[in-house]
Amino acid sequence: MVETRPTRMSFELEQRLPGGLRLPTRMTALATRSGVVLVSPIPIDDRIAASIAELGDVSALLAPNLLHHLYLAAAKQRYPSARVLAYRALETKVPGLTLDHPLDDGLPEDLREDLRGVLVDGAPSVSEMVLFHVPSRALVVTDLFFHVVRPVGIVTHLVLFLVGCHGRFAQSRAWRFFVKDREKTRASARAIAELPFDEVVVAHGEPVREGAKEAVVRALSWMLGRP
């Protein structure tokens, strides 16, 4: 466990990707009135499962974009009664995956008191949903922002430097290729910036606990159309 709050926990592993890229990858467990939602599941052993159980019963497994799904099937095996929440396009990408609720339709009604979801629209190859967890007032993002303060390995240093995310909270320049409709993306960025969050939890790197709102607006400057 790398972070714990009364209504939220985070767990991290080092993801080793082709070419020598090594990224910290975080799963966030969010307590809601309808049970615990696991965002971006990672491998869950008995120790992690016991920690999650302190928050409550796992009711949903959420793949927040089309890239964070590697351990979704394993998480479903551990929590067979949990609903799988993901975008429909993931069913094509991951053979055998069955969705219980497509995020294309927004979050399930029973979660909306405690979770708000904003699709980063206009970037269909990623289709990321940013989450605002009401009980902990946290913005939970996946690949929209990075905050890898201490990169590991030469390749990781180089890649993060090239995409503009080396050692700081920032948005990868890769989004400039992902975005196909600037107007839709701008509207999404505005909606994200207006959420009443106090901190930011990222899938790759350290949370932002101070000056979170200013950091997000600054990182969204390209999407917002600001200099």
Coordinates of N, CA and C in Angstrom, one line a residue, residues 40-210:
S40 N -8.3 1.0 -12.4 CA -7.0 0.5 -13.0 C -6.4 -0.7 -12.2
P41 N -7.1 -1.8 -12.1 CA -6.6 -2.9 -11.3 C -5.2 -3.3 -11.7
I42 N -4.4 -3.7 -10.6 CA -3.1 -4.3 -10.8 C -3.2 -5.7 -10.2
P43 N -2.1 -6.5 -10.3 CA -2.2 -7.9 -9.6 C -2.6 -7.7 -8.1
I44 N -3.5 -8.5 -7.7 CA -4.0 -8.4 -6.3 C -3.7 -9.7 -5.6
D45 N -2.8 -9.6 -4.6 CA -2.5 -10.8 -3.8 C -3.4 -10.8 -2.5
D46 N -3.2 -11.8 -1.7 CA -4.0 -11.8 -0.5 C -3.7 -10.6 0.5
R47 N -2.5 -10.1 0.5 CA -2.2 -9.0 1.3 C -2.9 -7.7 0.9
I48 N -2.9 -7.5 -0.4 CA -3.6 -6.3 -1.0 C -5.1 -6.5 -0.8
A49 N -5.6 -7.7 -1.0 CA -7.0 -7.9 -0.9 C -7.5 -7.7 0.5
A50 N -6.7 -8.1 1.5 CA -7.0 -7.8 2.9 C -7.1 -6.3 3.2
S51 N -6.2 -5.6 2.7 CA -6.2 -4.1 2.9 C -7.4 -3.5 2.2
I52 N -7.8 -3.9 1.0 CA -9.0 -3.4 0.3 C -10.2 -3.7 1.1
A53 N -10.3 -4.9 1.7 CA -11.4 -5.3 2.5 C -11.7 -4.4 3.7
E54 N -10.7 -3.6 4.1 CA -10.9 -2.7 5.2 C -11.8 -1.5 4.8
L55 N -11.8 -1.3 3.5 CA -12.7 -0.2 2.9 C -14.2 -0.7 2.7
G56 N -14.3 -2.1 2.5 CA -15.6 -2.6 2.2 C -15.5 -3.7 1.2
D57 N -16.6 -4.2 0.7 CA -16.7 -5.2 -0.4 C -16.5 -4.6 -1.7
V58 N -15.7 -5.2 -2.6 CA -15.4 -4.8 -3.9 C -16.7 -5.0 -4.8
S59 N -17.2 -3.9 -5.3 CA -18.4 -4.1 -6.1 C -18.2 -3.8 -7.6
A60 N -17.1 -3.1 -7.9 CA -16.9 -2.7 -9.3 C -15.4 -2.7 -9.7
L61 N -15.1 -3.1 -10.9 CA -13.7 -3.0 -11.4 C -13.8 -2.1 -12.6
L62 N -13.0 -1.0 -12.6 CA -13.1 0.1 -13.6 C -11.9 0.2 -14.4
A63 N -12.0 0.0 -15.7 CA -10.9 0.3 -16.6 C -11.1 1.7 -17.2
P64 N -10.4 2.7 -16.7 CA -10.8 4.1 -17.0 C -10.4 4.6 -18.4
N65 N -9.6 3.8 -19.1 CA -9.3 4.1 -20.5 C -9.0 2.8 -21.3
L66 N -8.7 3.0 -22.6 CA -8.4 1.8 -23.4 C -7.0 1.2 -23.3
L67 N -6.2 1.8 -22.3 CA -4.9 1.3 -22.2 C -4.7 0.5 -20.9
H68 N -5.5 0.8 -19.8 CA -5.3 0.2 -18.5 C -6.3 -0.9 -18.3
H69 N -5.9 -2.1 -18.9 CA -6.8 -3.2 -18.8 C -6.1 -4.5 -18.5
L70 N -4.8 -4.5 -18.4 CA -4.0 -5.7 -18.4 C -4.4 -6.7 -17.3
Y71 N -4.8 -6.2 -16.2 CA -5.1 -7.1 -15.0 C -6.6 -7.1 -14.7
L72 N -7.4 -6.7 -15.6 CA -8.8 -6.6 -15.4 C -9.4 -8.1 -15.2
A73 N -9.0 -9.0 -16.1 CA -9.5 -10.3 -16.1 C -9.1 -11.0 -14.8
A74 N -7.8 -10.8 -14.3 CA -7.4 -11.4 -13.1 C -8.2 -10.9 -11.9
A75 N -8.5 -9.6 -11.9 CA -9.2 -8.9 -10.8 C -10.7 -9.5 -10.8
K76 N -11.2 -9.8 -12.0 CA -12.5 -10.4 -12.1 C -12.5 -11.8 -11.5
Q77 N -11.5 -12.5 -11.7 CA -11.4 -13.9 -11.1 C -11.4 -13.8 -9.6
R78 N -10.7 -12.8 -9.0 CA -10.7 -12.7 -7.6 C -12.0 -12.1 -7.0
Y79 N -12.6 -11.3 -7.8 CA -13.9 -10.7 -7.4 C -15.0 -11.0 -8.4
P80 N -15.4 -12.2 -8.5 CA -16.4 -12.6 -9.5 C -17.7 -11.9 -9.5
S81 N -18.1 -11.4 -8.4 CA -19.4 -10.7 -8.3 C -19.3 -9.2 -8.6
A82 N -18.1 -8.7 -8.8 CA -17.9 -7.3 -9.1 C -18.3 -7.0 -10.5
R83 N -18.9 -5.8 -10.7 CA -19.2 -5.4 -12.1 C -18.0 -4.9 -12.8
V84 N -17.9 -5.2 -14.1 CA -16.8 -4.7 -14.9 C -17.3 -3.4 -15.7
L85 N -16.6 -2.3 -15.4 CA -17.0 -1.0 -16.0 C -15.9 -0.6 -17.0
A86 N -16.2 -0.4 -18.2 CA -15.1 -0.1 -19.2 C -15.9 0.4 -20.5
Y87 N -15.1 1.0 -21.4 CA -15.6 1.4 -22.7 C -15.9 0.3 -23.6
R88 N -16.9 0.4 -24.4 CA -17.3 -0.7 -25.3 C -16.1 -1.1 -26.2
A89 N -15.3 -0.2 -26.6 CA -14.2 -0.5 -27.5 C -13.2 -1.5 -26.9
L90 N -13.2 -1.6 -25.6 CA -12.3 -2.6 -24.9 C -12.8 -4.0 -25.2
E91 N -14.0 -4.2 -25.4 CA -14.5 -5.6 -25.7 C -13.9 -6.1 -27.0
T92 N -13.7 -5.2 -28.0 CA -13.0 -5.6 -29.2 C -11.5 -5.8 -29.0
K93 N -10.9 -5.0 -28.2 CA -9.5 -5.1 -27.9 C -9.1 -6.3 -27.1
V94 N -10.0 -6.6 -26.1 CA -9.7 -7.7 -25.2 C -10.6 -8.9 -25.4
P95 N -10.3 -9.9 -26.1 CA -11.2 -11.0 -26.4 C -11.6 -11.7 -25.1
G96 N -12.9 -12.0 -25.0 CA -13.4 -12.7 -23.8 C -13.9 -11.7 -22.7
L97 N -13.6 -10.5 -22.9 CA -14.0 -9.5 -21.9 C -15.5 -9.2 -22.0
T98 N -16.2 -9.3 -20.9 CA -17.7 -9.0 -20.9 C -17.9 -7.8 -20.0
L99 N -18.5 -6.8 -20.5 CA -18.8 -5.6 -19.7 C -20.2 -5.7 -19.0
D100 N -20.2 -5.3 -17.8 CA -21.5 -5.2 -17.1 C -22.1 -3.8 -17.2
H101 N -21.3 -2.8 -17.5 CA -21.8 -1.5 -17.7 C -20.8 -0.7 -18.6
P102 N -21.2 -0.3 -19.8 CA -20.3 0.5 -20.6 C -20.1 1.9 -20.1
L103 N -18.9 2.4 -20.0 CA -18.7 3.8 -19.6 C -19.1 4.8 -20.6
D104 N -19.3 4.3 -21.8 CA -19.9 5.1 -22.9 C -21.2 5.8 -22.4
D105 N -21.9 5.1 -21.6 CA -23.2 5.6 -21.0 C -23.0 6.4 -19.7
G106 N -21.7 6.7 -19.3 CA -21.5 7.3 -18.1 C -21.4 6.3 -17.0
L107 N -21.2 6.7 -15.7 CA -21.1 5.8 -14.6 C -22.5 5.2 -14.3
P108 N -22.6 4.0 -13.7 CA -23.8 3.5 -13.2 C -24.5 4.5 -12.2
E109 N -25.8 4.5 -12.3 CA -26.6 5.4 -11.4 C -26.2 5.3 -9.9
D110 N -26.0 4.1 -9.5 CA -25.8 3.9 -8.0 C -24.5 4.5 -7.5
L111 N -23.6 4.8 -8.5 CA -22.3 5.3 -8.1 C -22.2 6.8 -8.1
R112 N -23.2 7.4 -8.7 CA -23.0 8.9 -9.1 C -23.1 9.8 -7.9
E113 N -23.6 9.4 -6.8 CA -23.5 10.2 -5.6 C -22.1 10.4 -5.1
D114 N -21.3 9.4 -5.2 CA -19.9 9.4 -4.7 C -18.8 9.5 -5.8
L115 N -19.2 9.3 -7.0 CA -18.2 9.4 -8.1 C -18.8 10.2 -9.3
R116 N -18.0 11.1 -9.8 CA -18.4 11.8 -11.0 C -17.4 11.5 -12.1
G117 N -17.8 11.2 -13.3 CA -16.9 10.9 -14.3 C -17.0 11.9 -15.5
V118 N -15.8 12.3 -16.0 CA -15.7 13.2 -17.1 C -14.9 12.5 -18.2
L119 N -15.5 12.2 -19.3 CA -14.7 11.7 -20.5 C -13.8 12.7 -21.1
V120 N -12.6 12.4 -21.3 CA -11.7 13.3 -22.1 C -12.1 13.1 -23.6
D121 N -13.1 13.8 -24.0 CA -13.7 13.6 -25.3 C -12.8 14.1 -26.4
G122 N -13.0 13.6 -27.6 CA -12.2 14.0 -28.8 C -10.9 13.3 -28.9
A123 N -10.7 12.3 -28.1 CA -9.4 11.5 -28.2 C -9.8 10.0 -28.1
P124 N -10.4 9.5 -29.2 CA -11.0 8.1 -29.2 C -10.0 7.0 -29.0
S125 N -8.8 7.2 -29.3 CA -7.8 6.1 -29.2 C -7.5 5.8 -27.7
V126 N -7.8 6.8 -26.9 CA -7.5 6.6 -25.4 C -8.8 6.5 -24.7
S127 N -9.8 7.4 -24.9 CA -11.1 7.3 -24.3 C -10.9 7.2 -22.7
E128 N -10.3 8.2 -22.2 CA -10.1 8.2 -20.7 C -11.2 8.9 -20.0
M129 N -11.7 8.2 -18.9 CA -12.6 8.9 -18.0 C -11.9 9.3 -16.7
V130 N -11.9 10.6 -16.5 CA -11.4 11.2 -15.2 C -12.4 11.1 -14.2
L131 N -12.1 10.7 -12.9 CA -13.0 10.5 -11.9 C -12.8 11.5 -10.8
F132 N -13.9 12.0 -10.2 CA -13.9 12.8 -9.0 C -14.5 12.0 -7.9
H133 N -13.8 11.7 -6.9 CA -14.3 10.9 -5.7 C -14.8 11.9 -4.7
V134 N -16.1 12.0 -4.5 CA -16.7 13.0 -3.7 C -16.2 12.9 -2.2
P135 N -16.2 11.7 -1.6 CA -15.9 11.5 -0.2 C -14.5 12.0 0.2
S136 N -13.5 11.8 -0.7 CA -12.1 12.2 -0.4 C -11.7 13.5 -1.2
R137 N -12.6 14.0 -2.0 CA -12.4 15.2 -2.8 C -11.1 15.1 -3.6
A138 N -11.0 13.9 -4.2 CA -9.8 13.6 -5.0 C -10.1 13.4 -6.5
L139 N -9.3 14.0 -7.4 CA -9.4 13.8 -8.8 C -8.5 12.6 -9.1
V140 N -9.1 11.6 -9.7 CA -8.3 10.3 -10.0 C -8.2 10.2 -11.5
V141 N -6.9 10.3 -12.0 CA -6.6 10.3 -13.4 C -5.7 9.1 -13.8
T142 N -5.7 8.8 -15.0 CA -4.9 7.6 -15.4 C -3.7 8.1 -16.3
D143 N -3.9 8.4 -17.5 CA -2.8 8.8 -18.4 C -3.0 10.3 -18.8
L144 N -3.9 11.0 -18.3 CA -4.1 12.4 -18.6 C -2.9 13.2 -18.1
F145 N -2.4 12.9 -16.9 CA -1.3 13.5 -16.3 C -0.3 12.5 -15.8
F146 N 1.0 12.9 -15.7 CA 2.0 12.0 -15.1 C 2.7 12.9 -14.0
H147 N 3.2 12.2 -13.0 CA 3.9 12.9 -11.9 C 5.0 11.9 -11.4
V148 N 5.9 11.5 -12.3 CA 7.0 10.6 -11.9 C 8.1 11.4 -11.4
V149 N 8.3 11.5 -10.1 CA 9.3 12.4 -9.5 C 10.7 11.8 -9.6
R150 N 10.7 10.5 -9.4 CA 12.0 9.8 -9.4 C 12.0 8.7 -10.5
P151 N 12.3 9.0 -11.7 CA 12.3 8.0 -12.8 C 13.3 7.0 -12.6
V152 N 13.1 5.7 -13.0 CA 14.0 4.6 -12.8 C 14.5 4.2 -14.2
G153 N 15.8 4.2 -14.4 CA 16.4 3.7 -15.6 C 16.5 4.8 -16.7
I154 N 17.6 4.6 -17.5 CA 17.9 5.6 -18.5 C 16.7 5.8 -19.5
V155 N 16.1 4.7 -20.0 CA 15.1 4.8 -20.9 C 13.9 5.6 -20.4
T156 N 13.5 5.4 -19.1 CA 12.4 6.1 -18.5 C 12.7 7.6 -18.4
H157 N 14.0 7.9 -18.0 CA 14.4 9.3 -18.0 C 14.2 9.9 -19.4
L158 N 14.7 9.3 -20.4 CA 14.7 9.8 -21.8 C 13.2 10.0 -22.3
V159 N 12.4 9.0 -22.1 CA 11.0 9.0 -22.6 C 10.3 10.2 -21.9
L160 N 10.4 10.2 -20.6 CA 9.6 11.3 -19.8 C 10.1 12.7 -20.2
F161 N 11.4 12.8 -20.5 CA 12.0 14.1 -20.9 C 11.4 14.4 -22.3
L162 N 11.3 13.5 -23.2 CA 10.8 13.7 -24.6 C 9.3 14.1 -24.6
V163 N 8.6 13.6 -23.7 CA 7.1 13.9 -23.7 C 6.8 15.0 -22.7
G164 N 7.8 15.6 -22.1 CA 7.6 16.8 -21.3 C 7.1 16.5 -19.9
C165 N 7.3 15.3 -19.4 CA 6.9 14.9 -18.0 C 8.0 14.5 -17.1
H166 N 9.2 14.9 -17.3 CA 10.3 14.4 -16.5 C 10.3 15.1 -15.2
G167 N 10.1 14.3 -14.1 CA 10.2 14.8 -12.7 C 9.2 15.9 -12.3
R168 N 8.1 16.0 -13.0 CA 7.1 17.1 -12.7 C 5.7 16.6 -13.0
F169 N 4.8 17.3 -12.5 CA 3.4 17.0 -12.8 C 3.0 17.7 -14.1
A170 N 2.7 16.9 -15.1 CA 2.5 17.5 -16.5 C 1.7 16.5 -17.3
Q171 N 1.2 17.0 -18.4 CA 0.5 16.2 -19.4 C 1.5 15.8 -20.5
S172 N 1.5 14.6 -20.9 CA 2.4 14.1 -22.0 C 2.0 14.8 -23.3
R173 N 3.1 15.2 -24.1 CA 2.9 15.7 -25.4 C 2.2 14.8 -26.3
A174 N 2.2 13.5 -26.0 CA 1.5 12.5 -26.8 C 0.0 12.8 -27.0
W175 N -0.6 13.5 -26.1 CA -2.0 13.9 -26.2 C -2.2 14.8 -27.4
R176 N -1.2 15.4 -27.9 CA -1.4 16.3 -29.1 C -1.6 15.4 -30.3
F177 N -1.2 14.2 -30.3 CA -1.5 13.2 -31.3 C -2.8 12.4 -31.1
F178 N -3.1 12.2 -29.8 CA -4.3 11.5 -29.5 C -5.6 12.3 -29.8
V179 N -5.5 13.6 -29.6 CA -6.7 14.4 -29.7 C -7.0 14.6 -31.2
K180 N -8.2 14.4 -31.6 CA -8.7 14.5 -33.0 C -9.7 15.6 -33.1
D181 N -10.3 16.0 -32.0 CA -11.3 17.1 -32.0 C -11.0 18.1 -30.9
R182 N -10.3 19.2 -31.2 CA -9.9 20.1 -30.2 C -11.0 20.7 -29.4
E183 N -12.2 21.0 -30.1 CA -13.3 21.6 -29.4 C -13.9 20.7 -28.3
K184 N -14.1 19.5 -28.7 CA -14.6 18.5 -27.7 C -13.6 18.3 -26.5
T185 N -12.4 18.3 -26.8 CA -11.4 18.1 -25.8 C -11.3 19.3 -24.9
R186 N -11.4 20.5 -25.5 CA -11.4 21.7 -24.7 C -12.6 21.8 -23.7
A187 N -13.8 21.4 -24.2 CA -14.9 21.3 -23.3 C -14.7 20.3 -22.1
S188 N -14.1 19.2 -22.4 CA -13.8 18.2 -21.4 C -12.8 18.8 -20.4
A189 N -11.8 19.5 -20.9 CA -10.8 20.0 -20.0 C -11.4 21.1 -19.1
R190 N -12.3 21.9 -19.6 CA -13.0 22.9 -18.7 C -13.7 22.2 -17.6
A191 N -14.5 21.1 -18.0 CA -15.3 20.4 -17.0 C -14.4 19.8 -15.9
I192 N -13.2 19.3 -16.3 CA -12.3 18.7 -15.3 C -11.8 19.8 -14.4
A193 N -11.4 20.9 -15.0 CA -10.8 22.0 -14.2 C -11.8 22.6 -13.2
E194 N -13.1 22.5 -13.5 CA -14.1 23.0 -12.6 C -14.6 22.1 -11.5
L195 N -14.1 20.9 -11.5 CA -14.5 19.9 -10.4 C -13.9 20.4 -9.1
P196 N -14.6 20.2 -8.0 CA -14.1 20.8 -6.7 C -13.1 19.9 -5.9
F197 N -12.1 19.5 -6.6 CA -11.1 18.6 -6.0 C -10.0 19.4 -5.2
D198 N -9.5 18.7 -4.2 CA -8.4 19.2 -3.4 C -7.1 18.6 -3.6
E199 N -7.1 17.4 -4.2 CA -5.8 16.7 -4.5 C -6.0 15.8 -5.8
V200 N -4.9 15.4 -6.3 CA -4.9 14.6 -7.6 C -4.2 13.3 -7.3
V201 N -4.8 12.2 -7.7 CA -4.2 10.9 -7.7 C -3.9 10.5 -9.1
V202 N -2.7 10.2 -9.5 CA -2.4 9.8 -10.8 C -2.0 8.3 -10.9
A203 N -2.2 7.7 -12.0 CA -1.8 6.2 -12.1 C -0.3 6.1 -12.2
H204 N 0.4 7.1 -12.7 CA 1.8 7.0 -12.9 C 2.5 8.2 -12.1
G205 N 2.9 7.8 -10.9 CA 3.6 8.8 -10.1 C 3.0 9.2 -8.8
E206 N 3.4 10.3 -8.2 CA 3.0 10.7 -6.9 C 1.7 11.6 -6.9
P207 N 0.9 11.5 -5.9 CA -0.3 12.3 -5.8 C 0.2 13.8 -5.6
V208 N -0.7 14.7 -6.0 CA -0.5 16.1 -5.8 C -1.5 16.5 -4.7
R209 N -0.9 17.0 -3.5 CA -1.8 17.3 -2.4 C -1.9 18.8 -2.1
E210 N -0.9 19.5 -2.6 CA -1.0 21.0 -2.4 C -1.0 21.7 -3.7

